[in-house]
Tab-separated table of C-alpha atoms and ligand atoms in Angstrom:
chain	number	residue	atom	x	y	z
A	1	MET	CA	0.000	0.000	0.000
A	2	ILE	CA	1.110	3.540	-0.749
A	3	LYS	CA	0.857	5.648	2.411
A	4	ILE	CA	-0.263	9.125	1.480
A	5	ILE	CA	-1.432	12.220	3.353
A	6	CYS	CA	-3.883	14.338	1.334
A	7	VAL	CA	-4.187	17.974	2.392
A	8	CYS	CA	-7.061	20.410	1.987
A	9	GLY	CA	-7.830	23.669	3.777
A	10	ALA	CA	-9.571	26.372	1.744
A	11	ARG	CA	-12.743	26.372	-0.393
A	12	PRO	CA	-11.203	25.604	-3.813
A	13	ASN	CA	-9.196	22.734	-2.307
A	14	PHE	CA	-12.353	20.759	-1.577
A	15	MET	CA	-13.462	20.568	-5.227
A	16	LYS	CA	-9.939	19.410	-6.106
A	17	ILE	CA	-9.477	16.816	-3.373
A	18	ALA	CA	-12.906	15.159	-3.906
A	19	PRO	CA	-12.081	13.238	-7.132
A	20	ILE	CA	-8.556	12.465	-5.895
A	21	MET	CA	-9.859	10.766	-2.748
A	22	ARG	CA	-12.316	8.830	-4.887
A	23	ALA	CA	-9.632	7.712	-7.351
A	24	PHE	CA	-7.300	6.611	-4.542
A	25	ASN	CA	-10.098	4.664	-2.928
A	26	GLU	CA	-11.111	2.976	-6.200
A	27	SER	CA	-7.533	2.045	-7.027
A	28	GLY	CA	-7.274	0.018	-3.804
A	29	GLN	CA	-3.544	0.711	-3.622
A	30	PHE	CA	-3.503	3.681	-1.265
A	31	GLU	CA	-3.683	4.047	2.488
A	32	THR	CA	-4.858	7.650	2.855
A	33	LEU	CA	-4.961	10.149	5.696
A	34	LEU	CA	-7.111	13.186	4.866
A	35	VAL	CA	-5.994	16.318	6.721
A	36	HIS	CA	-8.068	19.533	6.790
A	37	THR	CA	-5.946	22.441	7.993
A	38	GLY	CA	-8.949	24.517	9.068
A	39	GLN	CA	-7.808	27.525	6.981
A	40	HIS	CA	-11.473	27.917	6.007
A	41	TYR	CA	-13.938	26.984	8.715
A	42	ASP	CA	-17.362	28.607	8.132
A	43	LYS	CA	-19.937	25.961	7.279
A	44	LYS	CA	-20.520	27.627	3.887
A	45	MET	CA	-16.785	27.793	3.133
A	46	SER	CA	-15.965	24.256	4.249
A	47	HIS	CA	-18.223	21.545	5.776
A	48	LEU	CA	-20.961	21.997	3.187
A	49	PHE	CA	-18.678	20.775	0.401
A	50	PHE	CA	-17.820	17.539	2.218
A	51	ASP	CA	-21.494	16.576	2.256
A	52	GLU	CA	-22.254	17.751	-1.278
A	53	LEU	CA	-19.193	16.226	-2.923
A	54	ASN	CA	-19.072	13.044	-0.847
A	55	ILE	CA	-15.603	13.762	0.450
A	56	PRO	CA	-14.721	11.460	3.344
A	57	LYS	CA	-14.749	13.213	6.709
A	58	PRO	CA	-11.205	14.473	7.368
A	59	ASP	CA	-9.223	12.107	9.593
A	60	ILE	CA	-7.709	15.159	11.244
A	61	ASN	CA	-8.674	18.833	11.365
A	62	LEU	CA	-5.801	21.082	12.440
A	63	GLU	CA	-8.301	23.900	13.154
A	64	VAL	CA	-5.780	26.678	12.548
A	65	GLY	CA	-8.303	29.327	11.434
A	66	SER	CA	-7.470	32.786	10.122
A	67	GLY	CA	-4.368	34.911	10.652
A	68	SER	CA	-1.734	36.937	8.848
A	69	HIS	CA	0.245	35.012	6.229
A	70	ALA	CA	3.111	34.358	8.631
A	71	VAL	CA	0.869	33.366	11.530
A	72	GLN	CA	-1.409	31.144	9.450
A	73	THR	CA	1.449	29.416	7.622
A	74	ALA	CA	3.386	28.874	10.841
A	75	GLU	CA	0.345	27.551	12.730
A	76	ILE	CA	-0.380	25.053	9.965
A	77	MET	CA	3.245	23.903	9.991
A	78	LYS	CA	3.331	23.510	13.772
A	79	HIS	CA	0.124	21.490	13.838
A	80	PHE	CA	0.923	19.413	10.755
A	81	GLU	CA	4.382	18.261	11.826
A	82	PRO	CA	3.226	15.785	14.528
A	83	VAL	CA	0.674	14.358	12.083
A	84	VAL	CA	3.411	13.539	9.569
A	85	LEU	CA	5.681	12.153	12.270
A	86	ASP	CA	2.918	9.911	13.490
A	87	PHE	CA	1.614	8.661	10.103
A	88	GLN	CA	5.037	8.276	8.420
A	89	PRO	CA	3.709	8.704	4.857
A	90	ASP	CA	5.501	7.794	1.645
A	91	TYR	CA	3.862	10.812	0.014
A	92	CYS	CA	2.103	14.036	0.885
A	93	LEU	CA	-0.295	15.421	-1.733
A	94	VAL	CA	-1.181	19.117	-1.806
A	95	VAL	CA	-3.457	20.944	-4.248
A	96	GLY	CA	-3.663	24.500	-5.575
A	97	ASP	CA	-1.885	27.562	-4.272
A	98	VAL	CA	-3.202	28.491	-0.835
A	99	ASN	CA	-1.247	28.889	2.389
A	100	SER	CA	-2.169	25.340	3.422
A	101	THR	CA	-0.474	24.075	0.231
A	102	ILE	CA	2.999	25.464	0.898
A	103	ALA	CA	2.831	25.076	4.687
A	104	CYS	CA	2.090	21.345	4.576
A	105	GLY	CA	4.378	20.803	1.582
A	106	MET	CA	7.331	22.258	3.428
A	107	VAL	CA	6.731	20.201	6.565
A	108	ALA	CA	6.308	16.932	4.670
A	109	VAL	CA	9.413	17.333	2.532
A	110	LYS	CA	11.602	18.173	5.523
A	111	LEU	CA	10.427	14.982	7.202
A	112	GLY	CA	11.423	12.917	4.170
A	113	ALA	CA	8.051	12.369	2.455
A	114	LYS	CA	7.846	12.779	-1.312
A	115	LEU	CA	5.729	15.776	-2.241
A	116	ILE	CA	3.022	15.696	-4.907
A	117	HIS	CA	1.612	18.982	-6.181
A	118	VAL	CA	-1.675	18.911	-8.059
A	119	GLU	CA	-2.271	21.990	-10.248
A	120	ALA	CA	1.460	22.703	-10.506
A	121	GLY	CA	3.204	25.003	-12.973
A	122	LEU	CA	0.597	27.773	-13.169
A	123	ARG	CA	2.166	31.234	-13.099
A	124	SER	CA	0.699	34.737	-13.051
A	125	PHE	CA	4.248	36.182	-12.846
A	126	ASP	CA	2.816	38.601	-10.303
A	127	LYS	CA	4.700	38.442	-7.029
A	128	ALA	CA	2.165	40.755	-5.387
A	129	MET	CA	-0.203	37.762	-5.382
A	130	PRO	CA	0.348	35.603	-2.300
A	131	GLU	CA	-0.711	32.575	-4.344
A	132	GLU	CA	2.127	33.119	-6.834
A	133	ILE	CA	4.687	32.797	-4.054
A	134	ASN	CA	2.952	29.641	-2.806
A	135	ARG	CA	2.957	28.158	-6.332
A	136	VAL	CA	6.612	28.819	-7.090
A	137	LEU	CA	7.839	27.505	-3.737
A	138	THR	CA	5.632	24.416	-3.710
A	139	ASP	CA	6.707	23.431	-7.217
A	140	ARG	CA	10.368	23.910	-6.303
A	141	ILE	CA	10.198	21.274	-3.536
A	142	SER	CA	7.808	18.827	-5.244
A	143	ASP	CA	8.776	15.377	-6.524
A	144	LEU	CA	5.744	14.817	-8.752
A	145	LEU	CA	4.009	17.735	-10.440
A	146	PHE	CA	0.569	17.289	-12.004
A	147	ILE	CA	-0.366	19.893	-14.585
A	148	THR	CA	-3.698	21.176	-15.894
A	149	GLU	CA	-2.620	23.009	-19.051
A	150	GLN	CA	0.341	23.301	-21.436
A	151	SER	CA	1.476	26.652	-19.972
A	152	GLY	CA	2.303	24.767	-16.756
A	153	ILE	CA	4.619	22.411	-18.635
A	154	ASP	CA	6.323	25.362	-20.367
A	155	ASN	CA	6.746	27.332	-17.123
A	156	LEU	CA	8.319	24.399	-15.289
A	157	LYS	CA	10.659	23.685	-18.183
A	158	ASN	CA	11.785	27.331	-18.105
A	159	GLU	CA	12.432	26.980	-14.375
A	160	GLY	CA	14.589	23.908	-14.942
A	161	VAL	CA	12.289	21.298	-13.407
A	162	ALA	CA	13.214	17.818	-14.674
A	163	ASP	CA	10.792	16.513	-17.346
A	164	GLU	CA	10.267	13.172	-15.599
A	165	LYS	CA	8.663	14.866	-12.590
A	166	VAL	CA	6.078	16.678	-14.707
A	167	HIS	CA	2.802	15.121	-15.926
A	168	LEU	CA	0.014	16.790	-17.896
A	169	VAL	CA	-3.072	15.025	-16.514
A	170	GLY	CA	-5.920	17.518	-16.891
A	171	ASN	CA	-7.958	19.331	-14.302
A	172	VAL	CA	-9.354	17.784	-11.128
A	173	MET	CA	-11.662	20.788	-10.619
A	174	ILE	CA	-13.266	19.894	-13.933
A	175	ASP	CA	-13.544	16.232	-12.819
A	176	THR	CA	-15.782	17.555	-10.042
A	177	LEU	CA	-17.763	19.811	-12.354
A	178	LEU	CA	-18.500	17.043	-14.846
A	179	ALA	CA	-19.390	14.592	-12.082
A	180	ASN	CA	-21.907	17.036	-10.582
A	181	LYS	CA	-23.379	18.888	-13.537
A	182	GLU	CA	-26.555	16.832	-13.813
A	183	LYS	CA	-27.124	16.885	-10.068
A	184	ALA	CA	-26.627	20.667	-10.031
A	185	GLU	CA	-29.262	21.121	-12.758
A	186	GLN	CA	-31.812	19.769	-10.275
A	187	SER	CA	-31.200	22.631	-7.846
A	188	ASN	CA	-34.146	25.014	-7.659
A	189	ILE	CA	-32.046	28.069	-6.823
A	190	LEU	CA	-33.150	29.964	-9.948
A	191	GLU	CA	-36.853	29.572	-9.140
A	192	SER	CA	-36.370	30.330	-5.468
A	193	MET	CA	-34.547	33.571	-6.328
A	194	GLY	CA	-36.888	34.557	-9.145
A	195	LEU	CA	-34.149	34.288	-11.783
A	196	THR	CA	-34.522	33.350	-15.442
A	197	ALA	CA	-31.734	31.510	-17.241
A	198	LYS	CA	-29.413	33.820	-19.238
A	199	GLN	CA	-30.984	36.924	-17.731
A	200	TYR	CA	-28.566	37.566	-14.908
A	201	ALA	CA	-24.845	37.707	-14.179
A	202	VAL	CA	-22.934	36.064	-11.337
A	203	ILE	CA	-20.242	37.965	-9.442
A	204	THR	CA	-17.504	36.731	-7.094
A	205	LEU	CA	-14.687	38.836	-5.666
A	206	HIS	CA	-12.080	37.967	-3.069
A	207	ARG	CA	-8.549	38.719	-4.313
A	208	PRO	CA	-6.816	41.010	-1.784
A	209	SER	CA	-5.681	43.213	-4.713
A	210	ASN	CA	-9.364	43.923	-5.462
A	211	VAL	CA	-11.081	43.862	-2.103
A	212	ASP	CA	-8.521	45.030	0.466
A	213	ASP	CA	-8.151	48.413	-1.229
A	214	LEU	CA	-11.557	50.056	-1.048
A	215	ALA	CA	-10.628	52.831	-3.504
A	216	GLY	CA	-9.942	50.185	-6.165
A	217	LEU	CA	-13.021	48.197	-5.205
A	218	GLU	CA	-15.134	51.344	-5.617
A	219	LYS	CA	-14.310	51.400	-9.344
A	220	ILE	CA	-15.624	47.855	-9.723
A	221	ILE	CA	-18.742	48.511	-7.649
A	222	ALA	CA	-19.450	51.652	-9.698
A	223	ALA	CA	-19.542	49.485	-12.833
A	224	PHE	CA	-21.924	47.028	-11.159
A	225	GLU	CA	-24.211	49.956	-10.301
A	226	VAL	CA	-24.578	50.714	-14.002
A	227	ILE	CA	-24.834	47.095	-15.191
A	228	GLN	CA	-27.563	46.169	-12.683
A	229	GLU	CA	-29.837	48.763	-14.267
A	230	GLU	CA	-30.299	46.314	-17.132
A	231	LEU	CA	-29.099	42.898	-15.899
A	232	LYS	CA	-29.744	41.290	-12.522
A	233	LEU	CA	-26.584	40.575	-10.562
A	234	VAL	CA	-26.158	37.676	-8.128
A	235	PHE	CA	-23.291	38.176	-5.697
A	236	PRO	CA	-22.444	35.387	-3.214
A	237	ILE	CA	-19.988	37.361	-1.158
A	238	HIS	CA	-16.717	35.896	0.154
A	239	PRO	CA	-16.118	36.478	3.903
A	240	ARG	CA	-12.941	38.484	3.217
A	241	THR	CA	-14.940	40.885	1.050
A	242	ARG	CA	-17.913	40.996	3.408
A	243	ASN	CA	-15.665	41.792	6.373
A	244	ASN	CA	-13.924	44.541	4.398
A	245	ILE	CA	-17.043	46.380	3.284
A	246	ASP	CA	-19.432	45.763	6.175
A	247	GLY	CA	-20.236	49.059	7.843
A	248	THR	CA	-18.560	51.148	5.118
A	249	GLU	CA	-20.106	53.496	2.598
A	250	LEU	CA	-19.201	51.018	-0.138
A	251	GLY	CA	-21.034	48.269	1.744
A	252	ALA	CA	-24.094	50.505	1.885
A	253	ARG	CA	-23.852	51.119	-1.893
A	254	VAL	CA	-23.726	47.376	-2.569
A	255	LYS	CA	-26.808	46.801	-0.418
A	256	ALA	CA	-28.636	49.720	-2.016
A	257	MET	CA	-28.517	48.284	-5.555
A	258	GLU	CA	-32.042	47.244	-6.416
A	259	ASN	CA	-31.076	44.582	-8.929
A	260	LEU	CA	-28.119	43.106	-7.081
A	261	ILE	CA	-28.912	40.053	-4.975
A	262	LEU	CA	-26.377	39.775	-2.181
A	263	LEU	CA	-25.943	36.261	-0.759
A	264	GLU	CA	-23.778	34.415	1.703
A	265	PRO	CA	-21.377	32.007	-0.095
A	266	VAL	CA	-23.525	29.287	-1.655
A	267	GLY	CA	-22.983	25.543	-1.903
A	268	TYR	CA	-21.182	23.992	-4.863
A	269	LEU	CA	-24.264	22.563	-6.559
A	270	GLU	CA	-26.207	25.812	-6.259
A	271	PHE	CA	-23.233	27.806	-7.476
A	272	LEU	CA	-22.789	25.484	-10.445
A	273	LYS	CA	-26.453	25.851	-11.332
A	274	LEU	CA	-26.129	29.639	-11.084
A	275	THR	CA	-23.015	29.852	-13.261
A	276	ALA	CA	-24.141	27.285	-15.832
A	277	ASN	CA	-27.280	29.339	-16.509
A	278	ALA	CA	-25.786	32.822	-16.257
A	279	ALA	CA	-25.487	35.211	-19.198
A	280	LEU	CA	-22.157	36.314	-17.800
A	281	VAL	CA	-19.761	35.795	-14.902
A	282	MET	CA	-17.592	38.585	-13.464
A	283	THR	CA	-14.970	37.255	-11.082
A	284	ASP	CA	-11.420	37.328	-9.782
A	285	SER	CA	-11.472	33.642	-8.800
A	286	GLY	CA	-8.969	31.199	-10.251
A	287	GLY	CA	-11.218	28.158	-10.415
A	288	ILE	CA	-14.249	29.983	-11.809
A	289	GLN	CA	-12.258	31.016	-14.909
A	290	GLU	CA	-11.866	27.298	-15.623
A	291	GLU	CA	-15.435	26.326	-14.804
A	292	THR	CA	-16.906	28.977	-17.133
A	293	THR	CA	-14.666	27.708	-19.922
A	294	ILE	CA	-16.207	24.255	-19.625
A	295	LEU	CA	-19.715	25.675	-19.270
A	296	GLY	CA	-19.297	27.947	-22.320
A	297	VAL	CA	-20.319	30.991	-20.265
A	298	PRO	CA	-18.507	34.294	-20.906
A	299	CYS	CA	-16.191	35.208	-18.050
A	300	MET	CA	-14.866	38.697	-17.353
A	301	THR	CA	-11.862	38.225	-15.081
A	302	LEU	CA	-11.376	41.398	-13.094
A	303	ARG	CA	-7.605	41.103	-12.863
A	304	PRO	CA	-4.554	42.331	-14.781
A	305	ASN	CA	-3.250	38.781	-15.298
A	306	THR	CA	-4.145	35.121	-15.057
A	307	GLU	CA	-2.154	32.017	-14.213
A	308	ARG	CA	-4.652	30.055	-16.340
A	309	PRO	CA	-4.021	31.403	-19.873
A	310	VAL	CA	-5.697	28.456	-21.611
A	311	THR	CA	-9.050	29.841	-20.407
A	312	ILE	CA	-8.364	32.843	-22.650
A	313	THR	CA	-6.631	31.208	-25.634
A	314	GLU	CA	-9.093	28.302	-25.826
A	315	GLY	CA	-11.890	29.105	-23.409
A	316	THR	CA	-14.441	31.839	-22.800
A	317	ASN	CA	-12.421	34.043	-20.472
A	318	GLN	CA	-11.019	37.539	-20.892
A	319	LEU	CA	-9.071	39.844	-18.623
A	320	VAL	CA	-10.587	43.218	-17.858
A	321	LYS	CA	-8.719	46.305	-16.684
A	322	LEU	CA	-9.767	47.529	-13.279
A	323	THR	CA	-11.457	50.780	-14.225
A	324	THR	CA	-15.196	51.445	-14.315
A	325	GLU	CA	-14.937	52.423	-18.003
A	326	ASP	CA	-13.081	49.264	-19.012
A	327	ILE	CA	-15.502	47.004	-17.175
A	328	LEU	CA	-18.470	48.743	-18.810
A	329	SER	CA	-16.892	48.678	-22.244
A	330	VAL	CA	-16.205	44.902	-22.138
A	331	TYR	CA	-19.705	44.361	-20.759
A	332	ASP	CA	-21.208	46.386	-23.651
A	333	GLU	CA	-19.199	44.415	-26.168
A	334	LEU	CA	-20.459	41.102	-24.769
A	335	LYS	CA	-24.001	42.458	-24.710
A	336	THR	CA	-23.850	43.256	-28.435
A	337	MET	CA	-22.835	39.598	-28.915
A	338	ASN	CA	-25.882	38.548	-26.898
A	339	PHE	CA	-23.452	37.079	-24.336
A	340	SER	CA	-22.698	34.295	-26.769
A	341	VAL	CA	-19.054	33.254	-26.962
A	342	SER	CA	-17.432	30.130	-28.284
A	343	GLY	CA	-14.441	28.197	-27.114
A	344	LYS	CA	-13.052	24.713	-26.962
A	345	ILE	CA	-12.317	22.282	-24.171
A	346	PRO	CA	-8.643	22.210	-23.125
A	347	LYS	CA	-6.783	18.922	-23.455
A	348	PHE	CA	-7.637	16.312	-20.794
A	349	TRP	CA	-10.362	18.431	-19.143
A	350	ASP	CA	-12.473	15.327	-19.513
A	351	GLY	CA	-13.317	14.181	-15.986
A	352	LYS	CA	-10.464	11.685	-15.726
A	353	ALA	CA	-7.624	13.754	-14.268
A	354	ALA	CA	-7.751	12.168	-10.800
A	355	GLU	CA	-7.687	8.688	-12.318
A	356	ARG	CA	-4.536	9.651	-14.265
A	357	ILE	CA	-2.975	11.020	-11.086
A	358	ALA	CA	-3.594	7.774	-9.171
A	359	LYS	CA	-2.161	5.669	-12.016
A	360	THR	CA	0.919	7.877	-12.355
A	361	ILE	CA	1.681	7.683	-8.629
A	362	VAL	CA	1.370	3.902	-8.673
A	363	ALA	CA	3.675	3.695	-11.703
A	364	ALA	CA	6.179	6.103	-10.128
A	365	GLN	CA	6.676	3.755	-7.162
A	366	ASP	CA	9.428	1.910	-9.049
A	367	LYS	CA	11.361	5.150	-9.576
A	368	PHE	CA	11.559	6.248	-5.958
B	401	LIG	C1	-7.705	32.020	0.475
B	401	LIG	C2	-6.482	31.781	-0.401
B	401	LIG	C3	-6.800	32.163	-1.834
B	401	LIG	C4	-8.041	31.446	-2.329
B	401	LIG	C5	-9.203	31.692	-1.372
B	401	LIG	C6	-10.382	30.865	-1.805
B	401	LIG	C7	-4.267	32.090	0.633
B	401	LIG	C8	-3.106	32.992	0.754
B	401	LIG	N1	-5.356	32.598	0.034
B	401	LIG	O1	-7.981	33.417	0.459
B	401	LIG	O2	-5.717	31.785	-2.674
B	401	LIG	O3	-8.365	31.922	-3.611
B	401	LIG	O4	-8.815	31.294	-0.047
B	401	LIG	O5	-11.573	31.275	-1.254
B	401	LIG	O6	-4.201	30.969	1.066
B	401	LIG	N2	-12.839	34.025	6.708
B	401	LIG	C9	-14.013	33.738	7.357
B	401	LIG	N3	-14.431	32.457	7.368
B	401	LIG	C10	-13.754	31.437	6.788
B	401	LIG	C11	-12.556	31.739	6.140
B	401	LIG	C12	-12.106	33.040	6.113
B	401	LIG	O7	-14.656	34.624	7.901
B	401	LIG	O8	-14.206	30.276	6.831
B	401	LIG	C13	-12.386	35.438	6.661
B	401	LIG	C14	-11.436	35.813	7.776
B	401	LIG	O9	-11.692	37.134	8.126
B	401	LIG	C15	-10.079	35.742	7.105
B	401	LIG	C16	-10.398	36.165	5.680
B	401	LIG	O10	-11.691	35.653	5.430
B	401	LIG	O11	-9.123	36.556	7.701
B	401	LIG	C17	-9.426	35.650	4.657
B	401	LIG	O12	-9.259	34.236	4.755
B	401	LIG	P1	-7.894	33.538	4.234
B	401	LIG	O13	-8.044	32.068	4.255
B	401	LIG	O14	-6.724	34.116	4.947
B	401	LIG	O15	-7.761	34.079	2.772
B	401	LIG	P2	-8.819	34.094	1.604
B	401	LIG	O16	-9.019	35.484	1.179
B	401	LIG	O17	-10.003	33.274	1.980
B	402	LIG	N1	-17.840	28.401	-5.269
B	402	LIG	C1	-18.913	27.923	-4.497
B	402	LIG	N2	-19.743	28.822	-3.905
B	402	LIG	C2	-19.579	30.175	-4.025
B	402	LIG	C3	-18.492	30.649	-4.797
B	402	LIG	C4	-17.641	29.734	-5.395
B	402	LIG	O1	-19.092	26.709	-4.368
B	402	LIG	O2	-20.366	30.934	-3.437
B	402	LIG	C5	-16.916	27.421	-5.874
B	402	LIG	C6	-16.646	27.581	-7.355
B	402	LIG	O3	-17.594	26.904	-8.119
B	402	LIG	C7	-15.255	26.951	-7.484
B	402	LIG	C8	-14.583	27.317	-6.175
B	402	LIG	O4	-15.643	27.641	-5.277
B	402	LIG	O5	-15.377	25.537	-7.578
B	402	LIG	C9	-13.667	28.495	-6.349
B	402	LIG	O6	-13.221	28.905	-5.121
B	402	LIG	P1	-12.676	30.381	-4.852
B	402	LIG	O7	-13.176	31.306	-5.901
B	402	LIG	O8	-12.978	30.681	-3.431
B	402	LIG	O9	-11.094	30.188	-4.943
B	402	LIG	P2	-10.021	30.291	-6.128
B	402	LIG	O10	-10.427	29.350	-7.202
B	402	LIG	O11	-9.961	31.716	-6.562
B	402	LIG	O12	-8.732	29.914	-5.478
């Protein structure tokens, strides 16, 4: 049996770990320990997804909670170290680019476990993004790197990572989307909110570069104020964003918009139903750029860069400059196209990425 610790901690990690746990279980060759760091802890940012996506209950929850980057990373490391010492894994698998990813990766490698990084190689080349630092460092210490798109292969080659460590396997987040699409269609969230398919847009915002600076955020909100005059907006608000604007004038402006429906974060199936039927998505999320590509829904990414360029070159995504005018001008352009965009499905985004990961790890046993 291959002894492996699988790590998750923040919302996007849960969609990624779900098919991996399933593939390991089905393979019958893995002894797994699922560790939740507790980076995200609200029911709607964490527990909900375990039920919806049939993820096994974590064997251990480190319950670290929120903190500054240094505090959160250090707390995860301190609490994760005894777990690794006790379980003595052959491998530790981490996903994505959050603080839990690098914190657990660093601990595991120093204790002699081989590190597996799922969703490796993505680069925004923007060091102001905390995730970019997490990505670069995690890849540097990983022994097996699983890649979602060709740009990841190219980036790792440029950084001198040995070819034999790198495997293009597809996208585990898309495994989850394809496995749940039919189930999500059964959600009655549109009816319960009085929405009609293709007659609303979905918004998510949580990148510190957008929501920690309220002067910058004001430019985005000002564009929403104009757009909602003709298209309903549905905004499940991330706790970082909610905490930043609660009690401020900007928060009051968001609440005052007649055609903007402000929600707590919603479950995965409800969110998938909302995005699949939206005319448009406006977001700064990483994962949602990929999901809209598969769903064929136009995505305006409110960021100066993306680490997921295939969603632009092949998918339905485009970057939008962070001024009110630019947001409105791209919106107008999409409106003249009746919000109809075409794209193709990136290689291996076919629902089988986790299966490929399990097979590659089993085959790699001989090499280590
Ligand atoms: C984190 C990730 C980011 C990812 C995002 C997904 C890092 C550096 N950032 O950002 O890459 O895109 O998750 O959603 O790892 N909070 C709650 N309840 C929760 C969780 C957080 O209220 O369950 C609030 C706290 O005030 C906290 C803030 O949100 O301080 C930010 O949480 P944190 O995990 O530090 O960063 P995110 O912005 O969520
Ligand atoms: N998501 C969700 N409910 C919401 C908003 C997003 O289930 O209210 C899902 C979304 O479908 C995607 C994931 O959360 O699968 C993306 O997470 P997030 O945007 O928080 O992180 P990022 O991808 O930017 O790291």
